[in-house]
Coordinates of N, CA and C in Angstrom, one line a residue:
M1 N -106.3 216.3 191.3 CA -106.7 217.9 191.7 C -105.9 217.6 193.2
I2 N -105.4 219.1 193.1 CA -104.2 219.5 194.7 C -105.1 219.6 195.3
F3 N -106.7 220.3 195.5 CA -107.0 220.6 197.0 C -108.4 219.9 196.7
Q4 N -108.9 218.4 197.8 CA -110.2 217.6 197.7 C -110.9 218.0 199.1
A5 N -112.0 218.7 199.0 CA -112.9 219.2 199.9 C -113.0 218.5 200.9
E6 N -113.0 218.2 202.2 CA -113.3 217.3 203.1 C -115.2 217.8 203.6
S7 N -115.7 216.9 203.3 CA -117.2 217.7 203.9 C -117.2 217.1 205.5
N8 N -118.1 217.5 206.2 CA -118.1 217.9 207.5 C -118.6 216.4 208.3
N9 N -118.7 215.6 207.6 CA -119.4 214.6 208.9 C -117.8 213.2 208.4
N10 N -116.5 214.0 207.5 CA -115.3 212.9 207.5 C -114.1 213.8 208.6
L11 N -114.9 215.1 209.4 CA -113.6 215.4 209.7 C -114.4 215.5 211.1
L12 N -113.4 215.0 212.5 CA -113.3 214.7 213.5 C -113.0 215.8 214.7
T13 N -113.7 216.3 215.8 CA -113.2 217.2 216.5 C -112.2 216.2 217.7
P14 N -110.8 216.9 217.9 CA -109.9 216.2 219.2 C -110.4 215.5 220.1
E15 N -111.5 216.4 220.4 CA -112.6 215.4 221.6 C -113.5 214.2 221.1
Q16 N -113.7 214.3 219.6 CA -113.9 213.0 219.8 C -112.9 211.7 219.1
V17 N -112.0 212.5 219.0 CA -110.5 211.4 218.4 C -110.2 210.9 220.2
A18 N -110.3 211.8 221.0 CA -110.1 211.0 222.3 C -111.2 210.5 222.8
G19 N -112.2 210.5 222.4 CA -113.6 209.5 223.0 C -113.0 208.1 221.8
I20 N -112.7 208.3 220.7 CA -112.8 206.8 219.9 C -111.0 206.1 221.0
L21 N -110.2 206.6 220.9 CA -108.9 206.4 221.3 C -109.0 205.9 222.7
Q22 N -109.7 206.3 223.8 CA -109.8 206.4 225.3 C -108.6 207.0 225.5
V23 N -108.6 208.2 225.3 CA -107.2 208.9 225.7 C -107.7 210.6 226.2
H24 N -107.5 211.0 226.9 CA -107.4 212.1 227.4 C -107.2 213.2 225.9
I25 N -108.2 214.1 226.2 CA -108.1 215.2 225.1 C -106.6 215.9 225.5
L26 N -106.5 216.0 226.2 CA -105.0 216.9 226.4 C -104.0 215.8 225.6
T27 N -104.0 214.1 225.6 CA -103.2 213.3 224.9 C -103.1 213.9 223.5
I28 N -104.4 213.9 222.8 CA -104.3 214.8 222.1 C -104.3 215.3 220.9
Y29 N -104.3 216.7 221.8 CA -103.4 218.1 221.7 C -101.8 217.7 221.5
G30 N -101.3 216.9 222.3 CA -100.0 216.3 222.1 C -99.0 215.9 221.1
Y31 N -100.1 214.8 220.8 CA -99.9 214.1 219.2 C -100.0 215.4 218.6
I32 N -100.7 216.1 218.1 CA -100.8 217.2 217.1 C -99.8 218.1 217.4
R33 N -100.1 218.4 218.2 CA -98.4 219.2 218.6 C -97.3 218.5 218.0
E34 N -97.0 217.4 218.4 CA -95.8 216.7 218.4 C -95.8 216.4 216.9
G35 N -96.9 216.4 215.9 CA -96.8 215.6 214.7 C -96.9 214.5 214.3
K36 N -97.4 213.9 215.3 CA -97.4 212.4 215.2 C -99.1 212.3 214.9
L37 N -100.0 212.9 214.9 CA -101.4 212.7 214.6 C -101.5 214.1 213.7
D38 N -101.9 214.0 212.0 CA -101.8 215.6 211.3 C -103.7 215.8 211.6
A39 N -103.5 217.0 211.5 CA -104.3 217.4 212.3 C -104.8 219.0 210.7
I40 N -106.0 219.5 210.9 CA -106.3 220.4 210.1 C -106.8 221.5 211.2
R41 N -106.2 222.9 210.8 CA -106.1 224.5 211.7 C -107.3 224.7 211.1
L42 N -108.3 225.1 211.9 CA -109.2 225.5 211.9 C -109.9 227.0 212.7
G43 N -109.3 228.5 212.1 CA -109.1 229.0 213.3 C -108.1 228.9 214.5
R44 N -109.1 228.8 215.7 CA -108.6 227.9 217.1 C -108.4 226.6 217.1
S45 N -109.1 225.8 216.3 CA -109.3 224.7 216.2 C -108.8 223.7 215.4
Y46 N -109.1 222.2 216.0 CA -108.7 221.5 214.8 C -109.9 220.3 214.6
R47 N -109.2 219.9 213.6 CA -110.1 218.9 212.4 C -109.2 217.6 212.6
I48 N -109.5 216.6 212.4 CA -108.8 215.1 212.3 C -109.7 214.1 211.1
T49 N -109.3 213.9 210.0 CA -110.0 213.3 208.7 C -110.3 211.9 209.9
H50 N -110.4 211.1 209.3 CA -110.6 209.9 209.6 C -109.5 209.3 208.8
Q51 N -109.1 209.4 207.6 CA -107.8 209.0 207.0 C -106.8 208.9 208.4
D52 N -106.8 210.7 208.7 CA -105.3 210.6 209.5 C -105.6 210.2 210.8
L53 N -106.8 209.7 211.4 CA -107.0 208.7 212.4 C -106.8 207.1 211.9
E54 N -107.2 206.7 211.1 CA -106.7 205.2 211.0 C -105.4 205.4 210.5
Q55 N -104.5 206.2 210.0 CA -103.2 205.9 209.4 C -102.4 206.1 211.0
F56 N -102.8 207.0 211.9 CA -101.8 207.2 213.4 C -102.5 206.1 213.9
I57 N -103.3 205.0 213.8 CA -103.7 203.7 214.5 C -102.7 202.9 213.7
E58 N -102.6 202.8 212.7 CA -101.7 202.0 212.1 C -100.5 202.0 212.5
S59 N -100.1 203.2 212.4 CA -98.6 203.7 212.3 C -98.2 202.8 213.8
N60 N -99.2 203.3 214.9 CA -98.8 202.7 216.2 C -99.1 201.2 216.3
R61 N -99.5 200.7 215.6 CA -99.6 198.7 215.4 C -98.3 198.7 216.2
I62 N -98.5 197.6 217.2 CA -97.5 196.9 217.3 C -97.8 195.2 216.9
N63 N -97.1 194.4 215.8 CA -96.7 193.3 216.1 C -96.5 192.2 215.9
N64 N -97.1 191.4 217.2 CA -96.8 190.7 217.7 C -96.6 188.6 217.0
N65 N -95.0 189.2 216.3 CA -95.2 187.9 215.5 C -94.5 186.6 216.2
K66 N -95.5 185.6 216.8 CA -94.4 184.9 217.5 C -94.2 183.2 216.5

């Protein structure tokens, strides 16, 4: 299926993501604007899926292999 509907409980606001990552809301908007964090544009607001947030976290993980 090309389009898979997301339920509302699977979508996070930028404010919620900022709280989860413990960063300022403007940092989240910067990540979205720079293409580092995928988001869905709904009118004038954004929503982020849990999957996109998990991918963002994994892509920014630092591996300390000693």
